[in-house]
């Protein structure tokens, strides 16, 4: 019975992770960026939309998986595995950057996979260095240390963003061009190597949503995921309620903090990290509850499968996205051609744009199905 409950909870994690990846695919591959419903687009600057939860939720899932699989013995093989996974994620991210812009002069240093790699490496390292050792020299996660590091990181980021002056703008500026995170990225890598969509009102590239300094609060999402895993392991029979209550608390704290430090995904403000960690915990608890019903588990099988092959699913979405605007059908891109033909069936451009994203998701799920049946899962 206990093994069955554990299996169900692990299925809940896979469903939660699959939901996050499905969200990434849906929001990153619309038929046309000119026709996107507001819930499927990021907030313009300060604020929050459902889309803003997608990436933080995936980082939270990374933390849960790390917490559940934390090794009892720390040796060279563990450090080698961390290094290999980190380098693999960053290398894949950079490979896609070269596919999009195959020239070093405009190569983007930061990105989603790069942030996942950095957050994974840093949180795994911090967890190992602060771990408790028992009399048999086995390692155990230190909840107090993890919570302390997450809280200190969020406080540090708030202090840096609000108190450190930016040349030409002063301290406490949270505009696209005046914030400290953007200034640090411009100084370190220059605007040629930053996200081209991170512009000010004049169209100048000034910030990167996956930049270096904002990695500090993003670590908190992973660390809070690790704490959720610890609640899970400490009291399996009460884990859902405890995770849900902790999630509610983080959500409310994030909302309260937003009056001082606004919710902002592109700056990954401390309030945003708290708020999205809380919502992620609530969604995880909901996914764990859903797995109690065999009928619901069966209905959510596509998400379960996607969650078990999350990185591969995301990589496939990137490849399909690149093919959509790199390949041409006549004078139109493949994506534009498909969207135009979809509009012949679905006249509403917003609905047609959404349908295109859903088709991409279904293609990816279909491609992963034979691999899943053979037990093939990409685990970096």
Coordinates of C-alpha atoms in Angstrom, one line a residue:
X1 CA 0.0 0.0 0.0
X2 CA 2.8 2.4 0.9
X3 CA 4.6 1.6 -2.4
X4 CA 1.4 2.3 -4.3
X5 CA 1.0 5.7 -2.6
X6 CA 4.6 6.6 -3.3
X7 CA 4.1 5.6 -7.0
X8 CA 1.0 7.8 -7.2
X9 CA 2.8 10.8 -5.7
X10 CA 5.7 10.4 -8.1
X11 CA 3.1 10.2 -10.9
X12 CA 1.7 13.5 -9.5
X13 CA 5.2 15.1 -9.8
X14 CA 5.4 13.9 -13.4
X15 CA 2.0 15.3 -14.2
X16 CA 2.9 18.6 -12.6
X17 CA 6.2 18.7 -14.6
X18 CA 4.4 17.7 -17.7
X19 CA 1.8 20.5 -17.2
X20 CA 4.7 23.0 -16.9
X21 CA 6.4 21.8 -20.1
X22 CA 3.0 21.7 -22.0
X23 CA 2.6 25.3 -20.9
X24 CA 6.0 26.2 -22.2
X25 CA 5.2 24.7 -25.6
X26 CA 1.8 26.3 -25.8
X27 CA 3.1 29.8 -25.0
X28 CA 6.2 29.5 -27.1
X29 CA 4.7 28.3 -30.3
X30 CA 1.6 30.3 -31.3
X31 CA 0.6 30.4 -34.9
X32 CA 1.3 34.1 -35.0
X33 CA 2.8 36.4 -32.3
X34 CA 0.3 39.0 -33.5
X35 CA -2.6 37.0 -32.2
X36 CA -2.1 35.7 -28.7
X37 CA -4.7 35.8 -26.0
X38 CA -3.5 37.7 -22.9
X39 CA -3.4 34.6 -20.6
X40 CA -1.0 33.0 -23.0
X41 CA 1.4 36.0 -23.1
X42 CA 3.7 37.4 -20.5
X43 CA 2.8 40.5 -18.6
X44 CA 4.2 43.6 -20.4
X45 CA 6.3 44.6 -17.4
X46 CA 5.0 44.7 -13.8
X47 CA 2.1 42.3 -13.2
X48 CA 1.3 38.7 -13.7
X49 CA -0.4 36.4 -16.2
X50 CA -0.8 32.6 -16.1
X51 CA 2.0 32.3 -18.7
X52 CA 4.4 33.9 -16.1
X53 CA 3.9 30.8 -13.9
X54 CA 5.2 28.3 -16.5
X55 CA 9.0 28.6 -16.2
X56 CA 9.0 29.1 -12.4
X57 CA 6.8 26.0 -12.1
X58 CA 9.4 24.0 -14.0
X59 CA 12.2 25.2 -11.8
X60 CA 10.1 24.3 -8.8
X61 CA 9.7 20.8 -10.2
X62 CA 13.5 20.6 -10.7
X63 CA 13.8 21.3 -6.9
X64 CA 11.2 18.6 -6.0
X65 CA 13.0 16.0 -8.1
X66 CA 16.4 17.1 -6.6
X67 CA 15.0 16.7 -3.1
X68 CA 13.4 13.3 -3.7
X69 CA 16.6 11.9 -5.3
X70 CA 19.2 13.5 -2.9
X71 CA 22.0 11.0 -2.5
X72 CA 22.9 9.5 0.8
X73 CA 26.5 9.3 -0.1
X74 CA 28.3 12.3 -1.6
X75 CA 31.3 11.2 -3.7
X76 CA 33.1 12.1 -6.9
X77 CA 30.4 10.4 -9.0
X78 CA 27.8 12.7 -7.6
X79 CA 29.8 15.9 -8.4
X80 CA 30.6 14.5 -11.9
X81 CA 26.9 13.9 -12.5
X82 CA 26.0 17.4 -11.5
X83 CA 28.8 18.8 -13.7
X84 CA 27.7 16.6 -16.7
X85 CA 24.0 17.6 -16.4
X86 CA 24.8 21.3 -16.0
X87 CA 27.2 21.4 -19.0
X88 CA 24.7 19.4 -21.1
X89 CA 21.9 21.8 -20.4
X90 CA 24.0 24.8 -21.2
X91 CA 25.5 23.2 -24.3
X92 CA 22.1 22.3 -25.7
X93 CA 20.8 25.9 -25.0
X94 CA 23.8 27.4 -26.7
X95 CA 23.4 25.0 -29.7
X96 CA 19.9 26.3 -30.2
X97 CA 21.2 29.9 -30.0
X98 CA 23.5 29.1 -32.9
X99 CA 20.7 27.5 -34.9
X100 CA 18.7 30.7 -34.5
X101 CA 21.6 33.2 -35.0
X102 CA 24.6 31.3 -36.5
X103 CA 27.1 34.0 -35.8
X104 CA 29.2 34.7 -32.7
X105 CA 28.7 38.4 -32.9
X106 CA 24.9 38.0 -32.0
X107 CA 25.1 34.9 -29.9
X108 CA 22.8 35.1 -26.9
X109 CA 24.6 33.9 -23.7
X110 CA 21.6 33.5 -21.5
X111 CA 18.4 31.5 -22.1
X112 CA 15.9 29.1 -20.5
X113 CA 18.0 25.9 -20.7
X114 CA 21.0 27.9 -19.5
X115 CA 19.1 29.1 -16.5
X116 CA 17.8 25.6 -15.7
X117 CA 21.4 24.4 -15.8
X118 CA 22.8 27.1 -13.6
X119 CA 19.9 26.8 -11.1
X120 CA 20.3 23.0 -11.0
X121 CA 24.1 23.2 -10.4
X122 CA 23.9 26.0 -7.7
X123 CA 21.0 24.5 -5.7
X124 CA 22.5 21.0 -5.8
X125 CA 25.9 22.4 -4.7
X126 CA 24.3 24.4 -1.9
X127 CA 22.2 21.4 -0.7
X128 CA 25.3 19.2 -0.6
X129 CA 27.5 21.8 1.2
X130 CA 24.8 22.4 3.9
X131 CA 23.6 18.8 4.3
X132 CA 23.6 17.1 7.7
X133 CA 25.6 14.0 8.3
X134 CA 24.4 11.2 10.5
X135 CA 26.5 8.7 12.5
X136 CA 26.9 6.5 9.4
X137 CA 28.1 9.5 7.4
X138 CA 25.0 9.5 5.3
X139 CA 23.8 12.9 3.9
X140 CA 20.4 14.5 4.6
X141 CA 19.0 17.7 3.4
X142 CA 19.0 20.5 5.9
X143 CA 15.6 22.2 5.8
X144 CA 16.7 25.2 7.9
X145 CA 19.7 25.9 5.8
X146 CA 17.8 25.6 2.5
X147 CA 15.0 27.9 3.8
X148 CA 17.7 30.3 5.1
X149 CA 19.5 30.4 1.8
X150 CA 16.3 31.0 -0.2
X151 CA 15.3 33.8 2.2
X152 CA 18.7 35.4 2.2
X153 CA 18.9 35.2 -1.6
X154 CA 15.5 36.9 -2.0
X155 CA 16.5 39.6 0.5
X156 CA 19.8 40.2 -1.2
X157 CA 18.2 40.6 -4.6
X158 CA 15.7 43.1 -3.2
X159 CA 18.5 45.1 -1.6
X160 CA 20.6 45.1 -4.7
X161 CA 17.8 46.1 -7.0
X162 CA 16.4 48.8 -4.7
X163 CA 19.6 50.2 -3.0
X164 CA 22.4 49.9 -5.5
X165 CA 22.5 52.9 -7.9
X166 CA 22.7 52.4 -11.6
X167 CA 24.8 55.0 -13.5
X168 CA 22.6 57.5 -15.1
X169 CA 19.4 56.3 -13.3
X170 CA 20.1 56.1 -9.6
X171 CA 18.9 53.5 -7.1
X172 CA 15.6 51.7 -7.0
X173 CA 14.7 52.1 -10.7
X174 CA 12.7 49.1 -11.9
X175 CA 12.2 50.3 -15.5
X176 CA 13.5 48.2 -18.4
X177 CA 16.5 50.5 -19.0
X178 CA 17.1 51.6 -15.4
X179 CA 17.1 48.4 -13.4
X180 CA 20.4 47.0 -11.9
X181 CA 19.9 43.4 -13.4
X182 CA 19.8 44.8 -16.9
X183 CA 22.8 47.1 -16.2
X184 CA 24.8 44.1 -15.0
X185 CA 24.0 42.1 -18.1
X186 CA 24.8 45.0 -20.4
X187 CA 28.2 45.5 -18.6
X188 CA 29.1 41.8 -18.6
X189 CA 28.0 40.5 -22.0
X190 CA 26.9 43.6 -23.9
X191 CA 23.6 44.0 -25.7
X192 CA 24.7 42.1 -28.7
X193 CA 24.6 38.9 -26.6
X194 CA 21.3 39.6 -24.8
X195 CA 17.7 38.7 -25.6
X196 CA 16.6 40.9 -28.6
X197 CA 13.1 41.3 -27.2
X198 CA 14.3 43.0 -24.0
X199 CA 14.0 46.5 -25.2
X200 CA 13.0 49.9 -23.9
X201 CA 10.5 52.3 -25.3
X202 CA 13.0 53.4 -28.0
X203 CA 13.7 49.8 -29.1
X204 CA 17.1 49.5 -27.6
X205 CA 18.1 46.2 -26.0
X206 CA 18.5 46.8 -22.3
X207 CA 17.6 43.7 -20.3
X208 CA 17.5 39.9 -20.5
X209 CA 14.8 38.0 -18.6
X210 CA 17.2 35.1 -18.0
X211 CA 20.2 37.2 -17.2
X212 CA 22.9 36.6 -14.6
X213 CA 21.7 38.7 -11.5
X214 CA 18.1 37.5 -11.7
X215 CA 19.3 34.0 -11.4
X216 CA 19.6 34.7 -7.6
X217 CA 15.9 34.8 -7.0
X218 CA 15.2 32.0 -9.5
X219 CA 17.3 29.8 -7.2
X220 CA 14.6 30.3 -4.6
X221 CA 12.0 28.5 -6.8
X222 CA 14.2 25.5 -7.0
X223 CA 15.0 25.6 -3.2
X224 CA 11.3 25.9 -2.3
X225 CA 10.8 22.8 -4.5
X226 CA 13.4 21.0 -2.5
X227 CA 11.6 21.9 0.7
X228 CA 8.3 20.6 -0.8
X229 CA 10.1 17.3 -1.4
X230 CA 11.2 17.3 2.3
X231 CA 7.6 17.7 3.4
X232 CA 6.7 14.9 1.1
X233 CA 9.3 12.5 2.5
X234 CA 8.9 13.5 6.2
X235 CA 5.1 12.7 6.4
X236 CA 3.9 10.9 3.2
X237 CA 0.3 10.5 4.6
X238 CA 0.0 14.3 5.2
X239 CA 2.3 15.6 2.4
X240 CA -0.5 16.9 0.2
X241 CA -2.0 19.1 3.0
X242 CA 1.4 20.3 4.2
X243 CA 2.6 21.2 0.7
X244 CA -0.7 23.0 0.0
X245 CA -0.6 25.0 3.2
X246 CA 3.0 26.0 2.6
X247 CA 2.1 27.0 -1.0
X248 CA -0.8 29.1 0.3
X249 CA 1.6 30.8 2.7
X250 CA 4.2 31.6 0.1
X251 CA 1.5 32.9 -2.3
X252 CA 0.2 35.3 0.3
X253 CA 3.7 36.4 1.3
X254 CA 4.6 37.0 -2.3
X255 CA 1.4 39.1 -2.8
X256 CA 2.2 41.1 0.3
X257 CA 5.8 41.7 -0.7
X258 CA 4.6 42.8 -4.2
X259 CA 3.4 46.1 -2.7
X260 CA 7.1 46.9 -2.0
X261 CA 8.8 45.0 -4.8
X262 CA 6.3 44.5 -7.7
X263 CA 5.6 41.1 -9.4
X264 CA 7.7 41.1 -12.5
X265 CA 8.7 37.9 -14.4
X266 CA 11.3 39.7 -16.6
X267 CA 13.1 41.0 -13.6
X268 CA 12.2 37.8 -11.6
X269 CA 11.6 40.0 -8.5
X270 CA 11.7 38.4 -5.1
X271 CA 7.9 38.8 -4.7
X272 CA 7.5 37.0 -8.1
X273 CA 9.7 34.1 -6.9
X274 CA 7.7 33.8 -3.7
X275 CA 4.3 34.1 -5.4
X276 CA 5.1 31.6 -8.2
X277 CA 6.7 29.1 -5.7
X278 CA 3.5 29.2 -3.7
X279 CA 1.3 28.7 -6.8
X280 CA 3.6 25.9 -7.9
X281 CA 3.2 24.1 -4.6
X282 CA -0.5 24.4 -4.8
X283 CA -0.5 22.9 -8.3
X284 CA 1.8 20.1 -7.2
X285 CA -0.6 19.3 -4.4
X286 CA -3.5 19.3 -6.8
X287 CA -1.6 17.0 -9.1
X288 CA -0.9 14.6 -6.2
X289 CA -4.6 14.6 -5.3
X290 CA -5.6 13.9 -8.9
X291 CA -3.5 10.7 -9.0
X292 CA -5.7 9.1 -6.4
X293 CA -8.3 8.5 -9.1
X294 CA -7.4 5.8 -11.6
X295 CA -9.7 7.5 -14.2
X296 CA -8.0 10.9 -13.7
X297 CA -4.6 9.3 -13.9
X298 CA -5.6 7.7 -17.2
X299 CA -7.0 10.9 -18.6
X300 CA -3.8 12.8 -17.6
X301 CA -1.5 10.2 -19.1
X302 CA -0.2 12.6 -21.9
X303 CA 1.0 15.0 -19.2
X304 CA 2.5 12.1 -17.2
X305 CA 4.4 11.0 -20.2
X306 CA 5.5 14.5 -21.1
X307 CA 6.7 15.0 -17.5
X308 CA 8.8 11.9 -17.7
X309 CA 10.6 13.2 -20.8
X310 CA 10.3 16.9 -20.0
X311 CA 13.7 18.1 -21.4
X312 CA 13.3 16.1 -24.6
X313 CA 9.8 17.5 -25.1
X314 CA 11.0 21.0 -24.7
X315 CA 13.9 20.4 -27.1
X316 CA 11.5 19.1 -29.7
X317 CA 9.4 22.2 -29.3
X318 CA 12.5 24.3 -29.9
X319 CA 13.3 22.4 -33.1
X320 CA 9.8 22.7 -34.4
X321 CA 9.8 26.4 -33.6
X322 CA 13.0 26.9 -35.5
X323 CA 11.8 24.9 -38.4
X324 CA 8.6 27.0 -38.5
X325 CA 10.5 30.2 -39.3
X326 CA 13.6 28.8 -41.0
X327 CA 11.8 26.6 -43.6
X328 CA 9.7 28.1 -46.4
X329 CA 6.7 27.0 -48.4
X330 CA 6.9 29.2 -51.5
X331 CA 7.5 32.8 -50.2
X332 CA 6.0 32.2 -46.8
X333 CA 7.6 30.5 -43.7
X334 CA 6.3 27.1 -42.8
X335 CA 4.7 28.5 -39.7
X336 CA 3.1 31.3 -41.7
X337 CA 1.8 28.9 -44.3
X338 CA 0.3 26.6 -41.7
X339 CA -1.3 29.4 -39.8
X340 CA -2.8 30.8 -43.0
X341 CA -4.3 27.4 -43.8
X342 CA -5.6 27.0 -40.3
X343 CA -7.4 30.3 -40.6
X344 CA -9.3 28.9 -43.5
X345 CA -10.8 26.4 -41.1
X346 CA -10.8 28.6 -38.0
X347 CA -11.6 32.2 -39.0
X348 CA -10.8 33.7 -35.6
X349 CA -7.1 34.5 -35.7
X350 CA -6.6 34.2 -32.0
X351 CA -8.2 30.8 -31.9
X352 CA -6.3 29.7 -35.0
X353 CA -3.0 30.8 -33.4
X354 CA -3.9 28.8 -30.2
X355 CA -4.9 25.8 -32.3
X356 CA -1.5 25.9 -34.0
X357 CA 0.3 25.7 -30.6
X358 CA -2.0 22.8 -29.5
X359 CA -1.1 20.9 -32.8
X360 CA 2.6 21.4 -32.0
X361 CA 2.0 20.0 -28.5
X362 CA 0.1 17.0 -29.9
X363 CA 2.9 16.3 -32.4
X364 CA 5.5 16.3 -29.6
X365 CA 3.3 14.0 -27.4
X366 CA 2.9 11.6 -30.4
X367 CA 6.6 11.6 -31.0
X368 CA 7.4 10.8 -27.4
X369 CA 4.9 8.0 -27.1
X370 CA 7.0 5.2 -28.8
X371 CA 10.0 6.3 -26.7
X372 CA 8.0 6.2 -23.5
X373 CA 6.6 2.7 -24.3
X374 CA 10.2 1.5 -24.7
X375 CA 11.3 3.1 -21.5
X376 CA 13.5 5.7 -23.2
X377 CA 13.6 8.9 -21.3
X378 CA 16.2 11.7 -21.7
X379 CA 17.8 12.2 -18.3
X380 CA 20.6 14.7 -18.5

